[in-house]
GROMACS .gro file of N, CA and C in nm:
model
  339
    1MET      N    1  -2.453  -5.858   1.371
    1MET     CA    2  -2.453  -5.792   1.500
    1MET      C    3  -2.386  -5.887   1.601
    2HIS      N    4  -2.258  -5.868   1.624
    2HIS     CA    5  -2.185  -5.952   1.717
    2HIS      C    6  -2.219  -5.922   1.863
    3GLU      N    7  -2.290  -5.814   1.887
    3GLU     CA    8  -2.330  -5.780   2.025
    3GLU      C    9  -2.422  -5.885   2.087
    4LEU      N   10  -2.499  -5.956   2.004
    4LEU     CA   11  -2.586  -6.061   2.057
    4LEU      C   12  -2.503  -6.170   2.123
    5GLY      N   13  -2.401  -6.218   2.054
    5GLY     CA   14  -2.313  -6.320   2.109
    5GLY      C   15  -2.238  -6.271   2.232
    6ILE      N   16  -2.194  -6.146   2.228
    6ILE     CA   17  -2.124  -6.086   2.342
    6ILE      C   18  -2.217  -6.080   2.462
    7THR      N   19  -2.340  -6.037   2.439
    7THR     CA   20  -2.437  -6.026   2.548
    7THR      C   21  -2.470  -6.164   2.606
    8GLN      N   22  -2.481  -6.264   2.522
    8GLN     CA   23  -2.506  -6.400   2.571
    8GLN      C   24  -2.391  -6.445   2.662
    9ASN      N   25  -2.269  -6.413   2.624
    9ASN     CA   26  -2.152  -6.448   2.706
    9ASN      C   27  -2.153  -6.371   2.838
   10ILE      N   28  -2.190  -6.244   2.834
   10ILE     CA   29  -2.198  -6.163   2.956
   10ILE      C   30  -2.299  -6.224   3.052
   11ILE      N   31  -2.416  -6.260   3.002
   11ILE     CA   32  -2.521  -6.320   3.085
   11ILE      C   33  -2.470  -6.451   3.146
   12ALA      N   34  -2.401  -6.532   3.067
   12ALA     CA   35  -2.349  -6.660   3.116
   12ALA      C   36  -2.246  -6.638   3.227
   13ILE      N   37  -2.155  -6.543   3.208
   13ILE     CA   38  -2.051  -6.515   3.308
   13ILE      C   39  -2.114  -6.461   3.436
   14VAL      N   40  -2.207  -6.368   3.421
   14VAL     CA   41  -2.274  -6.312   3.538
   14VAL      C   42  -2.349  -6.422   3.613
   15GLY      N   43  -2.421  -6.508   3.540
   15GLY     CA   44  -2.494  -6.616   3.602
   15GLY      C   45  -2.404  -6.712   3.678
   16GLU      N   46  -2.288  -6.744   3.622
   16GLU     CA   47  -2.193  -6.834   3.688
   16GLU      C   48  -2.137  -6.773   3.816
   17ASN      N   49  -2.119  -6.642   3.818
   17ASN     CA   50  -2.058  -6.575   3.932
   17ASN      C   51  -2.157  -6.528   4.037
   18ALA      N   52  -2.286  -6.539   4.010
   18ALA     CA   53  -2.387  -6.491   4.103
   18ALA      C   54  -2.417  -6.592   4.213
   19GLN      N   55  -2.360  -6.710   4.206
   19GLN     CA   56  -2.376  -6.814   4.308
   19GLN      C   57  -2.523  -6.843   4.337
   20ASN      N   58  -2.600  -6.860   4.230
   20ASN     CA   59  -2.743  -6.893   4.238
   20ASN      C   60  -2.827  -6.788   4.309
   21LYS      N   61  -2.779  -6.666   4.318
   21LYS     CA   62  -2.858  -6.557   4.377
   21LYS      C   63  -2.913  -6.472   4.262
   22LYS      N   64  -3.032  -6.418   4.283
   22LYS     CA   65  -3.096  -6.333   4.183
   22LYS      C   66  -3.013  -6.207   4.160
   23VAL      N   67  -2.982  -6.180   4.034
   23VAL     CA   68  -2.901  -6.063   3.999
   23VAL      C   69  -2.991  -5.940   3.990
   24GLN      N   70  -2.952  -5.833   4.058
   24GLN     CA   71  -3.028  -5.708   4.060
   24GLN      C   72  -2.972  -5.606   3.961
   25ARG      N   73  -2.838  -5.603   3.949
   25ARG     CA   74  -2.774  -5.498   3.867
   25ARG      C   75  -2.642  -5.550   3.811
   26VAL      N   76  -2.614  -5.508   3.689
   26VAL     CA   77  -2.487  -5.540   3.624
   26VAL      C   78  -2.428  -5.410   3.572
   27LEU      N   79  -2.300  -5.386   3.603
   27LEU     CA   80  -2.228  -5.269   3.553
   27LEU      C   81  -2.119  -5.317   3.458
   28LEU      N   82  -2.127  -5.269   3.334
   28LEU     CA   83  -2.027  -5.302   3.234
   28LEU      C   84  -1.942  -5.179   3.203
   29GLU      N   85  -1.815  -5.203   3.171
   29GLU     CA   86  -1.729  -5.099   3.114
   29GLU      C   87  -1.707  -5.137   2.969
   30ILE      N   88  -1.738  -5.044   2.879
   30ILE     CA   89  -1.719  -5.068   2.737
   30ILE      C   90  -1.636  -4.953   2.680
   31GLY      N   91  -1.522  -4.986   2.623
   31GLY     CA   92  -1.435  -4.885   2.563
   31GLY      C   93  -1.492  -4.834   2.432
   32ARG      N   94  -1.476  -4.706   2.410
   32ARG     CA   95  -1.530  -4.644   2.288
   32ARG      C   96  -1.456  -4.688   2.162
   33LEU      N   97  -1.341  -4.751   2.177
   33LEU     CA   98  -1.265  -4.800   2.062
   33LEU      C   99  -1.285  -4.950   2.042
   34SER      N  100  -1.373  -5.011   2.119
   34SER     CA  101  -1.387  -5.158   2.120
   34SER      C  102  -1.471  -5.212   2.005
   35ALA      N  103  -1.535  -5.130   1.927
   35ALA     CA  104  -1.625  -5.172   1.819
   35ALA      C  105  -1.748  -5.244   1.873
   36ILE      N  106  -1.779  -5.221   2.001
   36ILE     CA  107  -1.900  -5.276   2.062
   36ILE      C  108  -1.994  -5.159   2.087
   37MET      N  109  -2.115  -5.173   2.037
   37MET     CA  110  -2.213  -5.065   2.049
   37MET      C  111  -2.293  -5.083   2.178
   38PRO      N  112  -2.277  -4.992   2.275
   38PRO     CA  113  -2.350  -5.003   2.402
   38PRO      C  114  -2.502  -5.013   2.383
   39GLU      N  115  -2.557  -4.940   2.289
   39GLU     CA  116  -2.702  -4.945   2.267
   39GLU      C  117  -2.746  -5.083   2.221
   40ALA      N  118  -2.664  -5.149   2.142
   40ALA     CA  119  -2.698  -5.284   2.096
   40ALA      C  120  -2.690  -5.383   2.212
   41ILE      N  121  -2.593  -5.366   2.302
   41ILE     CA  122  -2.583  -5.451   2.421
   41ILE      C  123  -2.708  -5.431   2.508
   42LYS      N  124  -2.749  -5.306   2.526
   42LYS     CA  125  -2.870  -5.277   2.604
   42LYS      C  126  -2.993  -5.343   2.542
   43PHE      N  127  -3.001  -5.337   2.410
   43PHE     CA  128  -3.114  -5.396   2.338
   43PHE      C  129  -3.119  -5.547   2.358
   44CYS      N  130  -3.003  -5.612   2.352
   44CYS     CA  131  -2.996  -5.758   2.364
   44CYS      C  132  -3.006  -5.809   2.507
   45PHE      N  133  -2.973  -5.726   2.604
   45PHE     CA  134  -2.959  -5.770   2.743
   45PHE      C  135  -3.086  -5.835   2.797
   46ASP      N  136  -3.198  -5.768   2.788
   46ASP     CA  137  -3.323  -5.823   2.843
   46ASP      C  138  -3.365  -5.951   2.772
   47ILE      N  139  -3.343  -5.955   2.643
   47ILE     CA  140  -3.379  -6.074   2.565
   47ILE      C  141  -3.294  -6.193   2.607
   48CYS      N  142  -3.163  -6.172   2.618
   48CYS     CA  143  -3.071  -6.280   2.655
   48CYS      C  144  -3.088  -6.324   2.800
   49ALA      N  145  -3.135  -6.233   2.886
   49ALA     CA  146  -3.149  -6.264   3.028
   49ALA      C  147  -3.276  -6.343   3.060
   50GLN      N  148  -3.370  -6.349   2.966
   50GLN     CA  149  -3.497  -6.419   2.992
   50GLN      C  150  -3.472  -6.563   3.034
   51GLY      N  151  -3.540  -6.602   3.142
   51GLY     CA  152  -3.530  -6.739   3.190
   51GLY      C  153  -3.403  -6.768   3.270
   52THR      N  154  -3.325  -6.664   3.304
   52THR     CA  155  -3.203  -6.683   3.382
   52THR      C  156  -3.215  -6.605   3.513
   53ILE      N  157  -3.119  -6.622   3.602
   53ILE     CA  158  -3.121  -6.545   3.727
   53ILE      C  159  -3.087  -6.398   3.704
   54VAL      N  160  -3.054  -6.365   3.581
   54VAL     CA  161  -3.024  -6.226   3.545
   54VAL      C  162  -3.149  -6.153   3.496
   55GLU      N  163  -3.255  -6.226   3.470
   55GLU     CA  164  -3.379  -6.166   3.420
   55GLU      C  165  -3.427  -6.057   3.515
   56GLY      N  166  -3.459  -5.941   3.461
   56GLY     CA  167  -3.508  -5.828   3.538
   56GLY      C  168  -3.399  -5.739   3.597
   57ALA      N  169  -3.274  -5.778   3.581
   57ALA     CA  170  -3.163  -5.698   3.635
   57ALA      C  171  -3.149  -5.568   3.557
   58THR      N  172  -3.101  -5.466   3.626
   58THR     CA  173  -3.071  -5.337   3.564
   58THR      C  174  -2.932  -5.345   3.502
   59LEU      N  175  -2.919  -5.297   3.380
   59LEU     CA  176  -2.789  -5.291   3.314
   59LEU      C  177  -2.742  -5.147   3.310
   60GLU      N  178  -2.621  -5.124   3.361
   60GLU     CA  179  -2.558  -4.993   3.353
   60GLU      C  180  -2.431  -5.009   3.272
   61ILE      N  181  -2.406  -4.913   3.185
   61ILE     CA  182  -2.287  -4.917   3.101
   61ILE      C  183  -2.207  -4.789   3.120
   62LEU      N  184  -2.081  -4.807   3.154
   62LEU     CA  185  -1.987  -4.697   3.168
   62LEU      C  186  -1.897  -4.699   3.045
   63GLU      N  187  -1.905  -4.594   2.963
   63GLU     CA  188  -1.821  -4.589   2.843
   63GLU      C  189  -1.685  -4.529   2.877
   64ILE      N  190  -1.579  -4.599   2.837
   64ILE     CA  191  -1.442  -4.558   2.864
   64ILE      C  192  -1.386  -4.491   2.740
   65PRO      N  193  -1.339  -4.366   2.752
   65PRO     CA  194  -1.284  -4.297   2.635
   65PRO      C  195  -1.152  -4.358   2.591
   66GLY      N  196  -1.120  -4.338   2.464
   66GLY     CA  197  -0.993  -4.385   2.411
   66GLY      C  198  -0.880  -4.290   2.451
   67MET      N  199  -0.770  -4.351   2.494
   67MET     CA  200  -0.654  -4.271   2.532
   67MET      C  201  -0.530  -4.341   2.477
   68ALA      N  202  -0.436  -4.262   2.425
   68ALA     CA  203  -0.314  -4.315   2.367
   68ALA      C  204  -0.191  -4.246   2.423
   69ARG      N  205  -0.078  -4.317   2.415
   69ARG     CA  206   0.051  -4.260   2.455
   69ARG      C  207   0.144  -4.267   2.334
   70CYS      N  208   0.209  -4.156   2.307
   70CYS     CA  209   0.303  -4.148   2.196
   70CYS      C  210   0.434  -4.217   2.234
   71ARG      N  211   0.482  -4.306   2.148
   71ARG     CA  212   0.609  -4.374   2.173
   71ARG      C  213   0.729  -4.284   2.151
   72GLU      N  214   0.711  -4.175   2.080
   72GLU     CA  215   0.822  -4.084   2.051
   72GLU      C  216   0.845  -3.983   2.163
   73CYS      N  217   0.739  -3.912   2.202
   73CYS     CA  218   0.756  -3.804   2.301
   73CYS      C  219   0.695  -3.835   2.437
   74GLY      N  220   0.617  -3.943   2.447
   74GLY     CA  221   0.557  -3.982   2.575
   74GLY      C  222   0.428  -3.910   2.609
   75ALA      N  223   0.380  -3.823   2.521
   75ALA     CA  224   0.255  -3.751   2.547
   75ALA      C  225   0.137  -3.848   2.554
   76THR      N  226   0.043  -3.816   2.641
   76THR     CA  227  -0.080  -3.893   2.656
   76THR      C  228  -0.196  -3.804   2.615
   77PHE      N  229  -0.285  -3.859   2.531
   77PHE     CA  230  -0.397  -3.778   2.482
   77PHE      C  231  -0.514  -3.867   2.442
   78TYR      N  232  -0.635  -3.805   2.437
   78TYR     CA  233  -0.756  -3.876   2.398
   78TYR      C  234  -0.760  -3.897   2.248
   79VAL      N  235  -0.813  -4.013   2.208
   79VAL     CA  236  -0.832  -4.045   2.066
   79VAL      C  237  -0.975  -4.096   2.049
   80ASP      N  238  -1.032  -4.071   1.932
   80ASP     CA  239  -1.165  -4.122   1.905
   80ASP      C  240  -1.164  -4.233   1.800
   81LYS      N  241  -1.043  -4.272   1.758
   81LYS     CA  242  -1.022  -4.383   1.666
   81LYS      C  243  -0.903  -4.463   1.718
   82PRO      N  244  -0.888  -4.589   1.677
   82PRO     CA  245  -0.775  -4.668   1.728
   82PRO      C  246  -0.641  -4.631   1.663
   83PHE      N  247  -0.638  -4.518   1.600
   83PHE     CA  248  -0.514  -4.466   1.540
   83PHE      C  249  -0.521  -4.314   1.546
   84GLY      N  250  -0.413  -4.250   1.520
   84GLY     CA  251  -0.413  -4.104   1.526
   84GLY      C  252  -0.273  -4.051   1.508
   85ILE      N  253  -0.258  -3.924   1.537
   85ILE     CA  254  -0.128  -3.859   1.525
   85ILE      C  255  -0.108  -3.769   1.647
   86CYS      N  256   0.011  -3.776   1.700
   86CYS     CA  257   0.046  -3.694   1.816
   86CYS      C  258   0.078  -3.552   1.769
   87GLU      N  259   0.074  -3.459   1.863
   87GLU     CA  260   0.111  -3.321   1.830
   87GLU      C  261   0.256  -3.311   1.781
   88CYS      N  262   0.341  -3.407   1.821
   88CYS     CA  263   0.481  -3.406   1.777
   88CYS      C  264   0.495  -3.458   1.635
   89GLY      N  265   0.386  -3.510   1.577
   89GLY     CA  266   0.387  -3.560   1.439
   89GLY      C  267   0.400  -3.711   1.428
   90SER      N  268   0.423  -3.780   1.537
   90SER     CA  269   0.439  -3.924   1.535
   90SER      C  270   0.305  -3.996   1.526
   91VAL      N  271   0.305  -4.108   1.454
   91VAL     CA  272   0.188  -4.194   1.449
   91VAL      C  273   0.213  -4.323   1.528
   92LYS      N  274   0.325  -4.330   1.597
   92LYS     CA  275   0.360  -4.447   1.678
   92LYS      C  276   0.295  -4.432   1.815
   93LEU      N  277   0.175  -4.489   1.826
   93LEU     CA  278   0.095  -4.474   1.947
   93LEU      C  279   0.065  -4.609   2.010
   94ASP      N  280   0.056  -4.609   2.141
   94ASP     CA  281   0.008  -4.725   2.216
   94ASP      C  282  -0.125  -4.687   2.279
   95LEU      N  283  -0.228  -4.769   2.256
   95LEU     CA  284  -0.357  -4.743   2.319
   95LEU      C  285  -0.350  -4.781   2.466
   96ILE      N  286  -0.394  -4.690   2.550
   96ILE     CA  287  -0.394  -4.712   2.694
   96ILE      C  288  -0.533  -4.756   2.740
   97THR      N  289  -0.635  -4.687   2.693
   97THR     CA  290  -0.773  -4.721   2.727
   97THR      C  291  -0.860  -4.709   2.603
   98GLY      N  292  -0.978  -4.768   2.613
   98GLY     CA  293  -1.076  -4.754   2.506
   98GLY      C  294  -1.115  -4.885   2.441
   99GLU      N  295  -1.040  -4.992   2.470
   99GLU     CA  296  -1.071  -5.122   2.410
   99GLU      C  297  -1.135  -5.219   2.509
  100GLU      N  298  -1.172  -5.169   2.627
  100GLU     CA  299  -1.223  -5.254   2.734
  100GLU      C  300  -1.361  -5.313   2.705
  101LEU      N  301  -1.381  -5.428   2.763
  101LEU     CA  302  -1.514  -5.486   2.783
  101LEU      C  303  -1.503  -5.563   2.914
  102ASN      N  304  -1.546  -5.502   3.022
  102ASN     CA  305  -1.534  -5.559   3.155
  102ASN      C  306  -1.668  -5.564   3.225
  103ILE      N  307  -1.691  -5.675   3.294
  103ILE     CA  308  -1.803  -5.681   3.387
  103ILE      C  309  -1.746  -5.625   3.517
  104LYS      N  310  -1.779  -5.502   3.546
  104LYS     CA  311  -1.719  -5.431   3.659
  104LYS      C  312  -1.784  -5.468   3.792
  105GLU      N  313  -1.917  -5.477   3.794
  105GLU     CA  314  -1.989  -5.507   3.918
  105GLU      C  315  -2.111  -5.594   3.889
  106ILE      N  316  -2.140  -5.680   3.986
  106ILE     CA  317  -2.264  -5.759   3.984
  106ILE      C  318  -2.327  -5.740   4.121
  107GLU      N  319  -2.450  -5.696   4.122
  107GLU     CA  320  -2.523  -5.680   4.249
  107GLU      C  321  -2.629  -5.790   4.255
  108VAL      N  322  -2.627  -5.867   4.365
  108VAL     CA  323  -2.721  -5.977   4.379
  108VAL      C  324  -2.813  -5.952   4.498
  109GLU      N  325  -2.924  -6.022   4.497
  109GLU     CA  326  -3.024  -6.010   4.603
  109GLU      C  327  -2.980  -6.094   4.722
  110GLU      N  328  -2.978  -6.034   4.839
  110GLU     CA  329  -2.945  -6.106   4.961
  110GLU      C  330  -3.076  -6.136   5.034
  111LEU      N  331  -3.093  -6.259   5.071
  111LEU     CA  332  -3.213  -6.297   5.144
  111LEU      C  333  -3.184  -6.294   5.293
  112CYS      N  334  -3.269  -6.227   5.367
  112CYS     CA  335  -3.255  -6.222   5.513
  112CYS      C  336  -3.335  -6.336   5.572
  113VAL      N  337  -3.275  -6.409   5.660
  113VAL     CA  338  -3.344  -6.522   5.722
  113VAL      C  339  -3.361  -6.501   5.870
   0.00000   0.00000   0.00000
């Protein structure tokens, strides 16, 4: 399960960028073609966050569908695998979306003084 290592890295990156402020929410973008299972990330998140400024934060995951562009005819269409065939018959495709793993947003606690 490589999601454990990925989640540990996400927690580390979020912690470094939170500037020592308590993290309230993390929004991830995960492409459906990325071979990363969102449910496994959710499962690992609370465990990996224990003892860090990310502990107790809400995790939101936005799944990005796979999209490809045909090199032959230029058509753009959704794909559910990292390969496929265009309506024109070509298998020469460039993936446009679906392989993402991005930390899109980090929400931190602001202290009023």
